[in-house]
Short mmCIF file of C-alpha atoms in Angstrom, two decimals:
data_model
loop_
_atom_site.label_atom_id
_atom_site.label_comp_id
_atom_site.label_asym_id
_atom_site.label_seq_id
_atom_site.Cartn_x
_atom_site.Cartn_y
_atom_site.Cartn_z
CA UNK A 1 238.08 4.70 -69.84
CA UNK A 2 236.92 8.13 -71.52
CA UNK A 3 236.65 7.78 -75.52
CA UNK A 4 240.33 9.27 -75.49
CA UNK A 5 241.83 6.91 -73.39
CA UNK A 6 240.49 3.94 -76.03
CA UNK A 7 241.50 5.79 -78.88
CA UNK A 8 245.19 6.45 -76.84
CA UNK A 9 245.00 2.44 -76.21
CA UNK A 10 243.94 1.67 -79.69
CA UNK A 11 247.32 3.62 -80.90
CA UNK A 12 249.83 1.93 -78.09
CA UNK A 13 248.46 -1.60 -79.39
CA UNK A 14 248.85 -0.77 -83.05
CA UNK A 15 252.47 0.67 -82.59
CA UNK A 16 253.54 -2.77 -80.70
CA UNK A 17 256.71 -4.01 -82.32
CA UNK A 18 255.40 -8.15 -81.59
CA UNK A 19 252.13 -7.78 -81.50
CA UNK A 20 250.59 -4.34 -83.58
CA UNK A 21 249.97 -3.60 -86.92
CA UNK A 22 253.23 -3.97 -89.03
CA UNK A 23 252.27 -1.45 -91.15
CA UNK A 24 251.77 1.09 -88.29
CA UNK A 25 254.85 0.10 -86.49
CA UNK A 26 256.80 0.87 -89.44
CA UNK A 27 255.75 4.31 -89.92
CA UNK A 28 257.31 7.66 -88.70
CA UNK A 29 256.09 10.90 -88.74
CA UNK A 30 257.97 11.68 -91.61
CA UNK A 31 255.86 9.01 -93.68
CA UNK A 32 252.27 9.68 -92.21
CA UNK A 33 252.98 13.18 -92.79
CA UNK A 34 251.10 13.35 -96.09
CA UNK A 35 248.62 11.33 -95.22
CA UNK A 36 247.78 14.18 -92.30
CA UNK A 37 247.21 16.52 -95.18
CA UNK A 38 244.80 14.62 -96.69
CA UNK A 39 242.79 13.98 -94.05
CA UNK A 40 242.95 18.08 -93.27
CA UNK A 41 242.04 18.38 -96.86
CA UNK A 42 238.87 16.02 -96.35
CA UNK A 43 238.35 17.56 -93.27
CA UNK A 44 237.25 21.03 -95.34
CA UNK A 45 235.96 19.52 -97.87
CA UNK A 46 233.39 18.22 -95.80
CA UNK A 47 233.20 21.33 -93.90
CA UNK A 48 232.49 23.42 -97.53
CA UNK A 49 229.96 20.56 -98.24
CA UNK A 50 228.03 21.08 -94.68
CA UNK A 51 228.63 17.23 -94.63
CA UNK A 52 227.76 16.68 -90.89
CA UNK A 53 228.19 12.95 -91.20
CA UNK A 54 231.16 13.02 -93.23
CA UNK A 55 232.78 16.28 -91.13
CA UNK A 56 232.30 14.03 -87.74
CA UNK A 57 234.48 11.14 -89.32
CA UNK A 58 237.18 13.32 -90.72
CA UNK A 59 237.56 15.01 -87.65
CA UNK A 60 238.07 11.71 -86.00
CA UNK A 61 240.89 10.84 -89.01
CA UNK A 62 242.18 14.05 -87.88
CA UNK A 63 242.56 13.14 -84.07
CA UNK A 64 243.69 9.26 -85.09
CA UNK A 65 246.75 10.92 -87.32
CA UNK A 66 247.45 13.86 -84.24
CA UNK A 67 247.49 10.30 -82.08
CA UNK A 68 249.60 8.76 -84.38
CA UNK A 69 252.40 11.95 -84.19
CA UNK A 70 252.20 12.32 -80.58
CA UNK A 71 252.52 8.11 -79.84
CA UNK A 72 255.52 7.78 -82.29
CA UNK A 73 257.09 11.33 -80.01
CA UNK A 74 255.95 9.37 -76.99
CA UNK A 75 258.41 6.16 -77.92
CA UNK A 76 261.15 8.64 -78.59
CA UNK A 77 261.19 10.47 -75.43
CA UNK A 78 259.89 13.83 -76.50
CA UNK A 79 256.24 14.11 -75.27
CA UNK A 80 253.44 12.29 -75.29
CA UNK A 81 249.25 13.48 -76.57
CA UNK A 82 248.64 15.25 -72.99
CA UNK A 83 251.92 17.44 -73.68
CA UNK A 84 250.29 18.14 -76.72
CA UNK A 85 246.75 18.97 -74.85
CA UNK A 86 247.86 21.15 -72.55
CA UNK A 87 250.47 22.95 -74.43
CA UNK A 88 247.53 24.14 -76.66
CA UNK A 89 245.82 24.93 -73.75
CA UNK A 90 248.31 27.02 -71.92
CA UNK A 91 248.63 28.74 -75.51
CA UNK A 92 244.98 29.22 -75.84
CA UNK A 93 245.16 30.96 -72.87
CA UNK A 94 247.73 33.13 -73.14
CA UNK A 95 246.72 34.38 -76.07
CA UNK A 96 242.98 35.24 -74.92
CA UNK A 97 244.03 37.71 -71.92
CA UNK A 98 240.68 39.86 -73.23
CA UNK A 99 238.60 36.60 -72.18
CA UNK A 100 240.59 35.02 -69.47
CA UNK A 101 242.89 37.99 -68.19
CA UNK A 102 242.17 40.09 -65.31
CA UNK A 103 241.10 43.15 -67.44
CA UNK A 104 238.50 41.55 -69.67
CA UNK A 105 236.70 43.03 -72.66
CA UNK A 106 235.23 41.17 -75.57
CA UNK A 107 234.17 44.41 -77.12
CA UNK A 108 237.63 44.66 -79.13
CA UNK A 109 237.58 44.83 -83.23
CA UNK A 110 238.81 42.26 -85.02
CA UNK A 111 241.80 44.31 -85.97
CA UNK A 112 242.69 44.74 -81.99
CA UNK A 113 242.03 41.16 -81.37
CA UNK A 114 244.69 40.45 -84.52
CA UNK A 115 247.14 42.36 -82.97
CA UNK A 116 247.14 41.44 -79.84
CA UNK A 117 247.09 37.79 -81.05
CA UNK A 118 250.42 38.95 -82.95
CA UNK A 119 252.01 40.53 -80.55
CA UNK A 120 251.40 37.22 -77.91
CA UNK A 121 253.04 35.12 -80.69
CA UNK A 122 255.85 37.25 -81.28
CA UNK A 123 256.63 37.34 -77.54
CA UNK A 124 256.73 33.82 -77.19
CA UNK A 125 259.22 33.16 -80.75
CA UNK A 126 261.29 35.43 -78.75
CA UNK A 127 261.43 33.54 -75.50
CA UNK A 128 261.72 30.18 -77.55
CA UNK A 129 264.32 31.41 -80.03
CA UNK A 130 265.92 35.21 -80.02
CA UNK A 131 266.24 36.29 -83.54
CA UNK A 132 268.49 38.94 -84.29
CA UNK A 133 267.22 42.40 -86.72
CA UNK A 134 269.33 40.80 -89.69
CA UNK A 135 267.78 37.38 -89.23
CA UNK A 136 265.77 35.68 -92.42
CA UNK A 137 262.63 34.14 -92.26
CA UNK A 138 263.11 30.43 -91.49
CA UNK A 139 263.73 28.22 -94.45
CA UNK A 140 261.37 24.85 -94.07
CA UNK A 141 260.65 22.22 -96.47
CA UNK A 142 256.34 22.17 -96.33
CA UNK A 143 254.35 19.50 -97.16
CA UNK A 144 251.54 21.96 -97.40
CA UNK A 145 250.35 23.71 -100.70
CA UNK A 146 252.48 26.00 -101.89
CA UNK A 147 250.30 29.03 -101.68
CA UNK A 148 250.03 28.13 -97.91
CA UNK A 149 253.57 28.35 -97.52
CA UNK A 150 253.34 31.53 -99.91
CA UNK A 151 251.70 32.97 -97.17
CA UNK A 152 253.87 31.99 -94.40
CA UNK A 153 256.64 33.15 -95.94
CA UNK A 154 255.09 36.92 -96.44
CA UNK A 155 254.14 36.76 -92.38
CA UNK A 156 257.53 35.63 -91.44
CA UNK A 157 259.27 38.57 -93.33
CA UNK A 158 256.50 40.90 -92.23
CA UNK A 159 257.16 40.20 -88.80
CA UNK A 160 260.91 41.74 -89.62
CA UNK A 161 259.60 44.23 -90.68
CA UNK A 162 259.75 43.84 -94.88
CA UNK A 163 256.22 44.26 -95.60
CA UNK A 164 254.45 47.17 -97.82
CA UNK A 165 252.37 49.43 -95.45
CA UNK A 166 249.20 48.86 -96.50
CA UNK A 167 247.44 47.19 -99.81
CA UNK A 168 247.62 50.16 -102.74
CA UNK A 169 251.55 49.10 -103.72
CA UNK A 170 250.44 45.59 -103.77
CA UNK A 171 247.48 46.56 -106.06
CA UNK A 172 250.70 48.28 -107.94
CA UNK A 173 252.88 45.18 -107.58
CA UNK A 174 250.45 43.28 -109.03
CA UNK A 175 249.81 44.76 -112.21
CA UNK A 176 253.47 45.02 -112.60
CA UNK A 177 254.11 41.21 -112.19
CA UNK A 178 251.20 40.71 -114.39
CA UNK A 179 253.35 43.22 -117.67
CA UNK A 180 256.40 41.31 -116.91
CA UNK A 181 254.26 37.88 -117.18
CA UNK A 182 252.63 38.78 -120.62
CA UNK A 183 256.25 39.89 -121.91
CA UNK A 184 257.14 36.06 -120.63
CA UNK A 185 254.49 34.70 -122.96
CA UNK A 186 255.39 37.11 -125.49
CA UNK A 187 259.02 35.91 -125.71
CA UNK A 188 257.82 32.35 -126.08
CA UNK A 189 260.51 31.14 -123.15
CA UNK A 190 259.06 28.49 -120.80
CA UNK A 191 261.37 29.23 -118.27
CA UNK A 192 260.56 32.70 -118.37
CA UNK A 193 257.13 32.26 -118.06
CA UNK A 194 256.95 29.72 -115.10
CA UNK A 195 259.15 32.28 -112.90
CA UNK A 196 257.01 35.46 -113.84
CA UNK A 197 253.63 33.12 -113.09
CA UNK A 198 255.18 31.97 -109.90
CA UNK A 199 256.17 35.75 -109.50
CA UNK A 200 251.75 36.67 -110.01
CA UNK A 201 250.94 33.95 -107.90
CA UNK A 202 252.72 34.88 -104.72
CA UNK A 203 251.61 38.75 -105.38
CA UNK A 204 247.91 37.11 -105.44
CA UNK A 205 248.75 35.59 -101.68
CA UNK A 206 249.97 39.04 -100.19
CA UNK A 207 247.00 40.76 -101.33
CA UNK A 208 244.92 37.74 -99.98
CA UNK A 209 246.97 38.69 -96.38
CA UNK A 210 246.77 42.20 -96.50
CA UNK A 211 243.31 41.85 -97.25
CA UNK A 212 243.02 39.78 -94.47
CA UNK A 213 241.46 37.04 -97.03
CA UNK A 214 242.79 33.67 -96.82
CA UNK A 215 244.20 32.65 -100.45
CA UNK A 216 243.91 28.73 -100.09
CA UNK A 217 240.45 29.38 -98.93
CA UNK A 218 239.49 31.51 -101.68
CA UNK A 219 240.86 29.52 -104.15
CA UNK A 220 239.09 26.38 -102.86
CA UNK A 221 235.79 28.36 -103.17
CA UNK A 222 236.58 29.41 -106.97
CA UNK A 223 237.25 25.74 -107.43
CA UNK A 224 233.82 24.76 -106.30
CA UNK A 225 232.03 27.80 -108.15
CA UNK A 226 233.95 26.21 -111.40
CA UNK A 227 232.68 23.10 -110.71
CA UNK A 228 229.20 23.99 -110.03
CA UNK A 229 229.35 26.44 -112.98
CA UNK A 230 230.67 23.41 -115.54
CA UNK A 231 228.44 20.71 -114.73
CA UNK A 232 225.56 22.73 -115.65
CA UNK A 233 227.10 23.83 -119.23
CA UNK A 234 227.62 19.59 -119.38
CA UNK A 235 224.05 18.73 -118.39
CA UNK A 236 222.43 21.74 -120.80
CA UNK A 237 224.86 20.74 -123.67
CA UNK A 238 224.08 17.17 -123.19
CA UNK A 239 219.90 17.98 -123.06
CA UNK A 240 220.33 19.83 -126.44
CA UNK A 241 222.24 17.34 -127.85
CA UNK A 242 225.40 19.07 -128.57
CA UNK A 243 229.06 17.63 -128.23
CA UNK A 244 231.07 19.14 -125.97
CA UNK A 245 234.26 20.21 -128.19
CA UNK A 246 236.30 23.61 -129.31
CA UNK A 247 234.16 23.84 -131.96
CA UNK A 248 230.89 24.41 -129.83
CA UNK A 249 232.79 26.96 -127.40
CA UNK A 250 230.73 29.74 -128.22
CA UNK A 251 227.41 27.67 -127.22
CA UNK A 252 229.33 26.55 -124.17
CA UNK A 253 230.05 30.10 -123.41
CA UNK A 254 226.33 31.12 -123.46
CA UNK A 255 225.44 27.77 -121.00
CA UNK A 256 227.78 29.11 -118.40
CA UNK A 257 226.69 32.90 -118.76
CA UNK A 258 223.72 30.71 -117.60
CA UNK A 259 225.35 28.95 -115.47
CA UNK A 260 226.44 32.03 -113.37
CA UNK A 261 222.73 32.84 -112.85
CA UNK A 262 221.02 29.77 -112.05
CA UNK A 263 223.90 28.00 -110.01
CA UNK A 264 226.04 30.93 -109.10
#
């Protein structure tokens, strides 16, 4: 048997009600579900780490959990993993007429290449599921962070056609979420404040899309760079003896001026 065939065996066994794991044959996809994001989270961490070691095993968690989905589908009658292989294949190529079609040509921008993506998807929502003009985007419950589903949201009503033309009024949107956030803080009312930094937050994701920047991405990166940055104000405030504390914020300050030289 190929190394998928094992893994597909490995599943089967573990999902037997007499003799499988019981902890295995108890779950659905509705309970595994989180534990798929963490191993996509791992997954990129390992990936932003260069980890080759550690990115081959996550991408095997990966596969075990998209194993797991498709095996508990499989005992329910909906489709089993090679549904799931060559459905992305048929999408794959649908999508890539420019590399698989009859009129090829991989000279296109990436802009063309978006839009034609776009415009494959948006044929293929309409053969699955006609939406009227007046239709919202779909509501869903997401498991995923919210500034992922920030961003879905924004794509779903941009397909529909609610979307600012281009970045500038975002720029504009965002400066005016940011007044209305400061007069939150001002007023001293929690509420207040959680909406209007909710209200920033989601103007941060639709100038990550317009900017064709992903947010999540970009915010895992700053995460990093803050990491980096504080554990060399930590080591340099520990080699001169100092105590890390409110008081010394002013010598911490200098260390990670530092910090964004020597580390970046």
């Amino acid at each position: 048997m190929t190394p998928i065939q094992n893994l597909l065996q490995v599943m089967e066994e573990l999902r037997n009600p007499d003799t499988g794991c019981p902890w295995d044959v108890r779950q659905t996809s509705q309970s595994i579900a989180g534990h798929t994001l963490d191993e996509t989270h791992e997954l990129i961490d390992a990936i932003e780490r260069e980890d080759t070691d550690n990115l081959r095993e996550e991408l095997g968690d990966l596969l075990f959990n998209i194993v797991f989905h498709a095996r508990i589908a499989e005992e329910k009658g909906q489709f089993d993993f090679s549904d799931v292989a060559q459905d992305i294949t048929d999408k794959m190529l649908r999508r890539h007429p420019h590399v698989f079609g009859e009129g090829r040509d991989r000279n296109w921008s990436e802009a063309e290449l978006a839009q034609q993506w776009q415009a494959v998807k948006n044929a293929e929502k309409q053969q699955r599921k006609p939406m009227s003009n007046n239709a919202a985007p779909d509501p869903a419950t997401s498991a995923n962070s919210a500034i992922y589903r920030a961003r879905q949201i924004q794509q779903q009503a941009a397909e529909l056609g609610f979307d600012w033309p281009d970045i500038a009024p975002v720029f504009d949107k965002l400066e005016e979420e940011l007044a209305e956030l400061k007069q939150a803080f001002a007023s001293g009312d929690k509420h207040a404040i959680e909406d209007e930094l909710g209200d920033l937050m989601f103007v941060c994701v639709n100038l990550g899309r317009h900017a064709r920047v992903n947010a999540e991405m970009s915010l895992r990166r700053t995460n990093r760079k803050f990491e980096r940055r504080f554990a060399y104000v930590q080591q340099q405030m520990g080699a001169a003896g100092i105590d890390m504390d409110r008081g010394q914020l002013e010598q911490m300050e200098r260390f990670w001026q530092e910090a964004k030289q020597q580390v970046g």
